[in-house]
mmCIF file of C-alpha atoms in Angstrom:
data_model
loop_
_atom_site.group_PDB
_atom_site.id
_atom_site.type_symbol
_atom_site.label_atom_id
_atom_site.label_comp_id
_atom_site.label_asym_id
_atom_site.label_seq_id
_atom_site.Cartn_x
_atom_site.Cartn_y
_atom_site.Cartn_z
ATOM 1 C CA UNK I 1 0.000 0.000 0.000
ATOM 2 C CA UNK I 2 2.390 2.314 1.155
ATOM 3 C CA UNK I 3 2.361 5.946 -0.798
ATOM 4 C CA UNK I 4 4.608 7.698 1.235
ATOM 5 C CA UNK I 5 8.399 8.045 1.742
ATOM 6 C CA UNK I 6 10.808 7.851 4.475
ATOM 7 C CA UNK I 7 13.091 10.995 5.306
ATOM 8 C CA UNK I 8 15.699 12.284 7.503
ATOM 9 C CA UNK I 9 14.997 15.853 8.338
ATOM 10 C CA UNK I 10 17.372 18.620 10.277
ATOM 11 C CA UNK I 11 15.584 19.988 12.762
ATOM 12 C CA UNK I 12 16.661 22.216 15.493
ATOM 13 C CA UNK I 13 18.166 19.490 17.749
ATOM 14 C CA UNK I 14 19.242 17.544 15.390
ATOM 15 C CA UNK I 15 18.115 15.400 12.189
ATOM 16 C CA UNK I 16 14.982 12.608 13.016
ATOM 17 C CA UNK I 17 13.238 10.820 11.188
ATOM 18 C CA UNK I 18 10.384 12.087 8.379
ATOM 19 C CA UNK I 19 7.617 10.785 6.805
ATOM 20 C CA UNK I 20 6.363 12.247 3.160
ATOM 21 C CA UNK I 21 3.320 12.525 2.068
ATOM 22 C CA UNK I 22 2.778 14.244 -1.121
ATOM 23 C CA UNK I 23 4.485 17.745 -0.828
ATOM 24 C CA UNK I 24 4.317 17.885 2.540
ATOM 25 C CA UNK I 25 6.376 16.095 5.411
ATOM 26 C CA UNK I 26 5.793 15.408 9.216
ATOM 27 C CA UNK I 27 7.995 13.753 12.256
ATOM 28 C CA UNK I 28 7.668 10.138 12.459
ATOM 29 C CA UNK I 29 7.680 9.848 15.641
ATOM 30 C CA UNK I 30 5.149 12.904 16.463
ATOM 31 C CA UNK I 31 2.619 10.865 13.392
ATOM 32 C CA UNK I 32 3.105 7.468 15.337
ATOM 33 C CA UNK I 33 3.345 8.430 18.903
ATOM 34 C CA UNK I 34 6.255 6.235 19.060
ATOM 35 C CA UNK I 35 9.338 8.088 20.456
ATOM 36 C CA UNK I 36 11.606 5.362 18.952
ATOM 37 C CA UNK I 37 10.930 6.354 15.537
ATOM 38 C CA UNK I 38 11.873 9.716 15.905
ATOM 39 C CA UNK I 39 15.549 8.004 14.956
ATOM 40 C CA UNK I 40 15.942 6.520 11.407
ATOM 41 C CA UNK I 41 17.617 3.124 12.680
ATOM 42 C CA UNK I 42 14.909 3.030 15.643
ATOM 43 C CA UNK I 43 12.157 2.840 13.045
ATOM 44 C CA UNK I 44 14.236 0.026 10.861
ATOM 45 C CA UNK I 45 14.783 -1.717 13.950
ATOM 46 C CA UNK I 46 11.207 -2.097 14.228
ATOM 47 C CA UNK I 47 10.235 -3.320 10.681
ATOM 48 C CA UNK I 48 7.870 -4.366 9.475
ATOM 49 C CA UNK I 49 5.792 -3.130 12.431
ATOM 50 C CA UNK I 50 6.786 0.190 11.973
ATOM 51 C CA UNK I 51 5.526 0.021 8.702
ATOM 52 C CA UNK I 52 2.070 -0.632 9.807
ATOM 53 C CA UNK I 53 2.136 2.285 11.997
ATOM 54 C CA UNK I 54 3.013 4.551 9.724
ATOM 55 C CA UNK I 55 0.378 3.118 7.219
ATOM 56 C CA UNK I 56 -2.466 3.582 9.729
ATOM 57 C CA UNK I 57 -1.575 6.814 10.865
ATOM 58 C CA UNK I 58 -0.680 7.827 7.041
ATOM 59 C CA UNK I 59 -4.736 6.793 6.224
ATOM 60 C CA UNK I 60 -5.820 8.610 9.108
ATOM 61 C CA UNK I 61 -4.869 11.684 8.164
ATOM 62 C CA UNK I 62 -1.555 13.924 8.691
ATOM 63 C CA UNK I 63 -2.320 16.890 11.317
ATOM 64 C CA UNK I 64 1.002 17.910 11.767
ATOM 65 C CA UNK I 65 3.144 18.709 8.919
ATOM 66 C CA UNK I 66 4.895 21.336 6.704
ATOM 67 C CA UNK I 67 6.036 21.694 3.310
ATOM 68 C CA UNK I 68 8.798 19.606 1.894
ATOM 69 C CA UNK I 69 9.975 22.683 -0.119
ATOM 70 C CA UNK I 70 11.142 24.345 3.137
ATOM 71 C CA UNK I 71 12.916 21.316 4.877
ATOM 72 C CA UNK I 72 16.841 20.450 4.915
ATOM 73 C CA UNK I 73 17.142 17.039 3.847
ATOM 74 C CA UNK I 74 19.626 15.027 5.286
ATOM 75 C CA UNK I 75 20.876 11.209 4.159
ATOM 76 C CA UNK I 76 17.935 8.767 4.892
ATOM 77 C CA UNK I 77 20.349 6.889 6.520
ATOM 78 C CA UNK I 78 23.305 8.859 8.136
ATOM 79 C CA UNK I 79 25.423 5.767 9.839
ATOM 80 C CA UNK I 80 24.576 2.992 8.177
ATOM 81 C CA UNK I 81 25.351 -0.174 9.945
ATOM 82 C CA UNK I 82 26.976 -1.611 6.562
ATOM 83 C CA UNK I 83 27.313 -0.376 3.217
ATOM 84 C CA UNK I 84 27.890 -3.377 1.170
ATOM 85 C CA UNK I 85 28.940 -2.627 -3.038
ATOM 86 C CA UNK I 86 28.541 -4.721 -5.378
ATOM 87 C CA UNK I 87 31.484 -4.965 -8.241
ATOM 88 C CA UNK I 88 31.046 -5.681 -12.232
ATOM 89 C CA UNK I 89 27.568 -6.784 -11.802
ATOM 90 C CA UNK I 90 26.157 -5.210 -14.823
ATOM 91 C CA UNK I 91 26.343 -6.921 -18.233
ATOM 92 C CA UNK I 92 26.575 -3.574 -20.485
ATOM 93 C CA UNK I 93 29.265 -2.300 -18.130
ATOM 94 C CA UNK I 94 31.232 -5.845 -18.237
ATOM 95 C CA UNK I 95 31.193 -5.190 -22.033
ATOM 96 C CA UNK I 96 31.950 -1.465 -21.250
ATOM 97 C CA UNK I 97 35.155 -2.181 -19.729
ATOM 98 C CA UNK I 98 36.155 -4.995 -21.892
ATOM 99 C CA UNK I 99 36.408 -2.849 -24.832
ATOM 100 C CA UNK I 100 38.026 -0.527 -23.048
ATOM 101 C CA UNK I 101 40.762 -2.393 -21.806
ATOM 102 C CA UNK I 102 40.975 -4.212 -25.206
ATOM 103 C CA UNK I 103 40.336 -7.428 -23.897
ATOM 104 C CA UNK I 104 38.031 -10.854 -24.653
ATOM 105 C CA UNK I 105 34.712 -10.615 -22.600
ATOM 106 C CA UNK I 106 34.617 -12.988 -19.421
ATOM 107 C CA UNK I 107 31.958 -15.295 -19.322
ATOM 108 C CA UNK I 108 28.512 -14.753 -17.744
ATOM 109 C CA UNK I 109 29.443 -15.169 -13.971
ATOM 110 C CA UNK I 110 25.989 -16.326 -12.912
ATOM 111 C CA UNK I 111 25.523 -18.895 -15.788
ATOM 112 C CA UNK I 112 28.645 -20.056 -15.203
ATOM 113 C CA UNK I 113 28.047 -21.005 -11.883
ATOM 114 C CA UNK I 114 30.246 -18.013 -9.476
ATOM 115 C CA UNK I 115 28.775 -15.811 -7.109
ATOM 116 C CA UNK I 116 28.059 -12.505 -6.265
ATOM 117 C CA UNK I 117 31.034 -10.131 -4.885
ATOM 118 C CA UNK I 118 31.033 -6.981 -2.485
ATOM 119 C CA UNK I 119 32.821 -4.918 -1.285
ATOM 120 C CA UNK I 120 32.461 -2.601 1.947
ATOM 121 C CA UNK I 121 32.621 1.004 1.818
ATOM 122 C CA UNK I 122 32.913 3.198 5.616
ATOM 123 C CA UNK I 123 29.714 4.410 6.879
ATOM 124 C CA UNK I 124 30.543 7.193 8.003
ATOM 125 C CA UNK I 125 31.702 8.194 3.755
ATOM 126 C CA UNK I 126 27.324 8.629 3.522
ATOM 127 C CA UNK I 127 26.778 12.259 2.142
ATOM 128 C CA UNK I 128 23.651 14.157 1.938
ATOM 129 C CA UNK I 129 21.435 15.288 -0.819
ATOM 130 C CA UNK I 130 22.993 18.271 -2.314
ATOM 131 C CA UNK I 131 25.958 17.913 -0.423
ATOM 132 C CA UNK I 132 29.192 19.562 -1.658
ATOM 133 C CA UNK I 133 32.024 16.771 -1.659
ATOM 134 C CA UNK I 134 35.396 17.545 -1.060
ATOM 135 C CA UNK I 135 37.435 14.803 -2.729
ATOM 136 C CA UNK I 136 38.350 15.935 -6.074
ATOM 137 C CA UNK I 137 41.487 17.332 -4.739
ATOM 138 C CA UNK I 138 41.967 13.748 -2.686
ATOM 139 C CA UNK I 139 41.841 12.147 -6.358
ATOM 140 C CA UNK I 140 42.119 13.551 -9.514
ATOM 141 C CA UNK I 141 40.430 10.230 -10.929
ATOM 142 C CA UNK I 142 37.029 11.302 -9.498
ATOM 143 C CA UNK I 143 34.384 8.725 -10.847
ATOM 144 C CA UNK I 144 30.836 8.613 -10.560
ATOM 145 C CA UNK I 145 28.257 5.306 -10.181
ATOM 146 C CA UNK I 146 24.864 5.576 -10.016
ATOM 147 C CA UNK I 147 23.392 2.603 -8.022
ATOM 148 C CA UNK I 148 19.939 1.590 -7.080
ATOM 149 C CA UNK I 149 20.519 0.761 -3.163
ATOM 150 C CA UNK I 150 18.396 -1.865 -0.835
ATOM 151 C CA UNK I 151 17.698 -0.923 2.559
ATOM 152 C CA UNK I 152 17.750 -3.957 4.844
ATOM 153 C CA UNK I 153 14.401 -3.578 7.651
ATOM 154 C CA UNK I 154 14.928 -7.054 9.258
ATOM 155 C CA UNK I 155 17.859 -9.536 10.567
ATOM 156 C CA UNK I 156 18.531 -11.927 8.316
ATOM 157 C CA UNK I 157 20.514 -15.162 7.824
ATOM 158 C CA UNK I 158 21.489 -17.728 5.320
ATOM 159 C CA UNK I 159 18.201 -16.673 3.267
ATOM 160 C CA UNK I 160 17.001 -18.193 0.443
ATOM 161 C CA UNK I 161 16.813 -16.005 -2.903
ATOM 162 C CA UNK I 162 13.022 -16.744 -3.551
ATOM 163 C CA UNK I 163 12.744 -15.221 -0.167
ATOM 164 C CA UNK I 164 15.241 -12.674 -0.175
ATOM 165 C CA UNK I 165 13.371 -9.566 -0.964
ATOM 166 C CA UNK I 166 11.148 -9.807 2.053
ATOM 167 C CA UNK I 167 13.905 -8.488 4.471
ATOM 168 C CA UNK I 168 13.621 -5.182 2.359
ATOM 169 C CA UNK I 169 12.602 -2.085 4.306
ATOM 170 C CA UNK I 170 12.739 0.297 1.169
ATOM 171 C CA UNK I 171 14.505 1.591 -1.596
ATOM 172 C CA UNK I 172 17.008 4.626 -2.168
ATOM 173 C CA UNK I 173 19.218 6.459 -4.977
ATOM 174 C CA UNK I 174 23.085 6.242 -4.111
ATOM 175 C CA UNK I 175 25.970 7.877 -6.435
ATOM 176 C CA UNK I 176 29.035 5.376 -5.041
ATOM 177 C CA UNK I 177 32.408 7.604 -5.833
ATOM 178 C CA UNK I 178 35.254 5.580 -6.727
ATOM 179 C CA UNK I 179 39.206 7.679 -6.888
ATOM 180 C CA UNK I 180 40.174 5.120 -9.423
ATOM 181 C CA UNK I 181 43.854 6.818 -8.594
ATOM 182 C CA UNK I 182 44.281 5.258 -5.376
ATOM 183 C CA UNK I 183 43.078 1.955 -6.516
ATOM 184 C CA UNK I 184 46.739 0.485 -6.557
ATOM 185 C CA UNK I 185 49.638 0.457 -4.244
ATOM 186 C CA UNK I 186 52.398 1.687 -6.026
ATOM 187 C CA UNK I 187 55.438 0.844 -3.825
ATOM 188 C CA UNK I 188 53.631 -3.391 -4.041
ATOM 189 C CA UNK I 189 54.225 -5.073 -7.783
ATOM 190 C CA UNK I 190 51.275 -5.695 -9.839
ATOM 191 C CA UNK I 191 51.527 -9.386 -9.143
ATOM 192 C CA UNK I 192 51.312 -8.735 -5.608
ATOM 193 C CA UNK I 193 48.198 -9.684 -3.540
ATOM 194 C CA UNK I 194 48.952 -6.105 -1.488
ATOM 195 C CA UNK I 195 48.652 -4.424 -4.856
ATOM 196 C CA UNK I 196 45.705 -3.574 -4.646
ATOM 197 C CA UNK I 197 43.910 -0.980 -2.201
ATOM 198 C CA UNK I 198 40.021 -0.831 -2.049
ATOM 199 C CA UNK I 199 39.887 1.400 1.336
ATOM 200 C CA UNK I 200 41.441 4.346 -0.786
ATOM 201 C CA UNK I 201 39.726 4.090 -3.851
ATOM 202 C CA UNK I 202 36.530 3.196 -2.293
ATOM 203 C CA UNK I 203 36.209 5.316 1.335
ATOM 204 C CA UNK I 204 36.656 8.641 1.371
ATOM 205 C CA UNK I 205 34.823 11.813 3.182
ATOM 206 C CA UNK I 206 31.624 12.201 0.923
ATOM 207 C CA UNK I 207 32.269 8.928 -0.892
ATOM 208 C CA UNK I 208 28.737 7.488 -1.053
ATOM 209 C CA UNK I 209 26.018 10.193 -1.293
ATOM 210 C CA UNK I 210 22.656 8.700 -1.074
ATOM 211 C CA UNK I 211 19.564 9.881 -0.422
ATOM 212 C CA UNK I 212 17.512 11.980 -1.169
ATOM 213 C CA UNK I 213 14.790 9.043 1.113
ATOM 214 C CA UNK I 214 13.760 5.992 0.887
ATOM 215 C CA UNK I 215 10.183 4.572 -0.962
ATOM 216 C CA UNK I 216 8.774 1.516 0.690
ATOM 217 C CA UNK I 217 9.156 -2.009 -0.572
ATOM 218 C CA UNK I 218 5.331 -2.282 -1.339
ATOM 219 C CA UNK I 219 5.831 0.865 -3.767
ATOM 220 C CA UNK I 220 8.473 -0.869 -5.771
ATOM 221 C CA UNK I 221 6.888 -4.179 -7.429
ATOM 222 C CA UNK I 222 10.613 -5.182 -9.315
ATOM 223 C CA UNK I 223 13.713 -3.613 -8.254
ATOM 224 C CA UNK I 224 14.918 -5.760 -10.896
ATOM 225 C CA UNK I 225 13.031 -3.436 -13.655
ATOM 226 C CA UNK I 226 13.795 0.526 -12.673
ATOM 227 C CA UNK I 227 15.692 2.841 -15.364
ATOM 228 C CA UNK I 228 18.739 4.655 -13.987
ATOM 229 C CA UNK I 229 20.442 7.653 -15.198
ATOM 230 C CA UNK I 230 23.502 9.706 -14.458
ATOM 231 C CA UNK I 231 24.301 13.225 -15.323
ATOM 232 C CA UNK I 232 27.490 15.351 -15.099
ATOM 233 C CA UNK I 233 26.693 19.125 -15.662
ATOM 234 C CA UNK I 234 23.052 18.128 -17.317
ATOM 235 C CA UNK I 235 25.381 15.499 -19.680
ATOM 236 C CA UNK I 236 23.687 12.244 -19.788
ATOM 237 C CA UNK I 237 26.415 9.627 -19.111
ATOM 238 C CA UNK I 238 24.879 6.728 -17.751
ATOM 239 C CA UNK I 239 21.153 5.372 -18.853
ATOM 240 C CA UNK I 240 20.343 2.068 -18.285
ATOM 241 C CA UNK I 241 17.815 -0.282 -16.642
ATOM 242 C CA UNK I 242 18.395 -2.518 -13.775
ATOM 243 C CA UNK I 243 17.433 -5.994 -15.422
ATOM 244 C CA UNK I 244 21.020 -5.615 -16.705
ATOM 245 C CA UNK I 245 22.259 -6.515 -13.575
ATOM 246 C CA UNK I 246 23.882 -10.193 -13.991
ATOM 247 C CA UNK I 247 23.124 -10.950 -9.693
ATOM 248 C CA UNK I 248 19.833 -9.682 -8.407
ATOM 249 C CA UNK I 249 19.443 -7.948 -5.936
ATOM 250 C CA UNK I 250 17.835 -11.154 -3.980
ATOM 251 C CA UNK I 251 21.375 -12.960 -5.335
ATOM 252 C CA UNK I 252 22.893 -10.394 -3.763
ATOM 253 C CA UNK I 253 20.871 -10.809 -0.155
ATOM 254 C CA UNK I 254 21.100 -14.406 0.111
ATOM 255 C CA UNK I 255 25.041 -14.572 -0.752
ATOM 256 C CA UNK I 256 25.208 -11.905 1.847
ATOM 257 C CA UNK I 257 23.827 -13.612 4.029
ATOM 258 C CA UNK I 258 25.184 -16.808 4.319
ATOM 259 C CA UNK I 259 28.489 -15.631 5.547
ATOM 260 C CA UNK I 260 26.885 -13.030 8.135
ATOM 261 C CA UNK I 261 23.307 -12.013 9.152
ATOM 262 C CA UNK I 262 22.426 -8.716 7.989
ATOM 263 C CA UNK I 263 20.800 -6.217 10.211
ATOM 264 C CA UNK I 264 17.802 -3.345 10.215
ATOM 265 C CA UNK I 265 19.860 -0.095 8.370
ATOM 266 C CA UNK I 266 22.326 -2.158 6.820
ATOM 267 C CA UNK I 267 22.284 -0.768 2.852
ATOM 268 C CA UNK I 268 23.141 -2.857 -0.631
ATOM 269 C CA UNK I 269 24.646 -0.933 -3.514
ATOM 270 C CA UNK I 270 23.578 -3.406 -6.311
ATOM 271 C CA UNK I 271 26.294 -2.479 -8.808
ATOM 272 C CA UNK I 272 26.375 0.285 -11.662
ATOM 273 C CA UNK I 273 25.658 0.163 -15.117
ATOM 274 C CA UNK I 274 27.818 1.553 -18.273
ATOM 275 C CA UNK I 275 28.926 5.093 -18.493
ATOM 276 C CA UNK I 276 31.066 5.264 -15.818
ATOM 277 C CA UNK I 277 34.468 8.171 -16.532
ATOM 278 C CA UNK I 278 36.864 4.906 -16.417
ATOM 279 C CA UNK I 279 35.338 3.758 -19.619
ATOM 280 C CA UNK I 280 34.968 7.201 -21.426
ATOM 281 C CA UNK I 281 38.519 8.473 -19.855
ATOM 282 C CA UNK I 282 36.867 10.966 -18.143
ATOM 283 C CA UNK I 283 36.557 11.955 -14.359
ATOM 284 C CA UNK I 284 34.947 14.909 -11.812
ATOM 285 C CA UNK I 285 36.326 18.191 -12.082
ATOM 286 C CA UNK I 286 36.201 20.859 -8.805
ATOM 287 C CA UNK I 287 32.979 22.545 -9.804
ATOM 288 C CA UNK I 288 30.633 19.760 -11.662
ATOM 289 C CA UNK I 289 27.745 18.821 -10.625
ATOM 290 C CA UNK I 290 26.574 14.833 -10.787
ATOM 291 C CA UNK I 291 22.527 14.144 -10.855
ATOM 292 C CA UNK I 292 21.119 10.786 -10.754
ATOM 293 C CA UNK I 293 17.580 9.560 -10.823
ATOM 294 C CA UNK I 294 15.927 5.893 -10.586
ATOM 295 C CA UNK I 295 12.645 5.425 -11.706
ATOM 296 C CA UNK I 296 9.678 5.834 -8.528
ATOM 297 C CA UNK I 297 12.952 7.213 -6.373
ATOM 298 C CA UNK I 298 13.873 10.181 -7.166
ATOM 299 C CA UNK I 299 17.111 12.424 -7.812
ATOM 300 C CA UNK I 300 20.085 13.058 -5.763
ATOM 301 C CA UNK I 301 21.922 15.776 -7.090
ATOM 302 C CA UNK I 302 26.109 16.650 -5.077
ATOM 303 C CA UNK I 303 28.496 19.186 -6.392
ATOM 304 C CA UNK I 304 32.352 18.350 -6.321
ATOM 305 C CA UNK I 305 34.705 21.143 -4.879
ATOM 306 C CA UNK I 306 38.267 21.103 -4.917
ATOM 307 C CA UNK I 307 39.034 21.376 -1.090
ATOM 308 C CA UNK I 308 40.351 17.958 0.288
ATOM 309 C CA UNK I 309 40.249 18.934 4.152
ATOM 310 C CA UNK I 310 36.407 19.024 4.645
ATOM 311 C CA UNK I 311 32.768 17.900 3.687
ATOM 312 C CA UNK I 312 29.503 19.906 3.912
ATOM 313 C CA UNK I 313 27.383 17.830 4.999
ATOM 314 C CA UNK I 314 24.095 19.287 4.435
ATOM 315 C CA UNK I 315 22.579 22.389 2.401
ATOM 316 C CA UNK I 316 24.548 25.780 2.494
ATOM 317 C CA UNK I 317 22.425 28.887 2.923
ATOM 318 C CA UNK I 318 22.939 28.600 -0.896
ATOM 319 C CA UNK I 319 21.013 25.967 -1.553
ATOM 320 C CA UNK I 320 18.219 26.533 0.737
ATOM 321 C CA UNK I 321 15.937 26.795 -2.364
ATOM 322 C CA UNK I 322 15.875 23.131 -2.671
ATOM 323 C CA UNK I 323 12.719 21.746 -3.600
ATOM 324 C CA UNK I 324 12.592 17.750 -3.309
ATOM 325 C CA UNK I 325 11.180 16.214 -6.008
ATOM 326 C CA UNK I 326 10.193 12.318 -7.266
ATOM 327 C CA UNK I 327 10.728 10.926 -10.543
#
């Protein structure tokens, strides 16, 4: 049923937890009389239950609330308890990077039998909506990934993939940043196993913006069927759909969780189609400005600055104009 989205909002003591309705947007915790909820990973925690809450308050009938035009928008999630990324996982990227590295294609992972593979960025690299990232003068091989991202909203282990999906709290848009020129150790040979180094490429201050909230499960019949699209300075560079993805996202959630369970506010990057600046040669520049949508999401729009020594990591007085919008 759903029809509403969940939001973290800066208020005067601090950012809690939102609920959206329409253009307008009220305190979770205030709509439920729940005081737990008032705190993004209190209301996971309680999934599905939560849900329901919100749902029959939601059909009740908002009383207080104010409009989303006016309201600082913070990361849905601003700690995450995990942020798991998945790597090559889309089939016109695999081809992508073949060409560009003028080399045979490698067979189809899954119908060859492998398995998914993550990687873990920091949580504490999450970055607002409109935030202004300082990293292009950590790495002048700034790239950009749009990624459709899961939001886990119950513990789960060793779970099977036909029921996978059910440990989904919601959906949101995430832009994973990759400074392709700390990828390698340069002082280890290429044939060493210490070659290569995933914490610097991978986590860095504003490294994985997501945001700008997060739409129900019940509002998003196929993950496995949204389009997403990436734009640097209004330039289309990524368009694609997410059936491309070779491992599902319920692959994804029962590989995961064989190894480990996975908890309430735990987030899955599924992987990132073609169009990526390592396959065109290009990367961020201090000043540009990356947009991404996914269909019945939304956009997340960050600029890049050149400072290296801090993050904003919310709306300047500049951007207070912001109006949130859905796709």
């Amino acid at each position: 049923m759903a029809g509403y989205q969940l939001a973290n909002y800066q208020a005067a003591d601090g950012p809690r937890a939102g609920i959206i309705v329409g253009d307008s947007i009220c305190d979770a915790a205030t709509l439920t009389g729940r005081a737990s909820y008032a705190d993004m990973l209190g209301l996971l925690a309680d999934w599905p239950r939560a849900a329901d809450a919100i749902q029959t308050a939601v059909s009740a009938g908002i009383v207080e609330s104010w409009p989303l035009a006016d309201t600082h928008l913070r990361a849905p999630l601003l700690l995450p308890g995990a942020i798991y990324c998945a790597g090559a996982n889309y089939r016109d990227h695999a081809i992508e990077m073949a060409k560009r590295l003028g080399r045979p294609l490698d067979p189809d992972p899954k119908v060859n039998g492998g398995q998914p593979w993550h990687f873990l960025k920091a949580s504490r690299t999450v970055a607002d909506p409109w935030a202004t990232i300082a990293a292009t003068g950590y790495s002048k091989k700034l790239d950009w990934e749009v990624e459709l991202a899961a939001v886990i909203g119950r513990p789960v282990k060793n779970i099977s993939v036909e029921r996978a999906l059910d440990c989904v709290a919601g959906y949101t848009c995430a832009n994973d940043l990759s400074a392709r020129d700390m990828s390698k150790r340069p002082e280890a040979s290429e044939t060493s196993p210490f070659h290569f180094d995933w914490t610097g490429q991978k986590s860095f201050d504003g490294a994985c913006p997501i945001g700008p909230w997060i739409v129900p499960a019940d509002d998003i019949p196929d993950p496995q069927d949204l389009f997403l699209k990436l734009w640097v300075n209004d330039v289309l560079k990524q368009d694609s759909n997410t059936a491309e993805m070779i491992f599902t996202l319920a692959d994804q959630i029962a590989h995961l969780s064989r190894g480990m369970t996975l908890y309430p506010g735990d987030v899955i990057l599924t992987g990132t189609p073609a169009g990526v600046g390592t396959g065109r040669g290009e990367f961020l520049n201090a000043g540009d400005v990356v947009k991404i949508e996914i269909e019945r999401i939304g956009t997340l729009t960050n600029k890049n600055v050149e400072r290296s020594s801090s993050i904003s990591t919310g709306m300047s007085a500049s951007d207070s104009s912001f109006v949130a919008r859905r796709s």
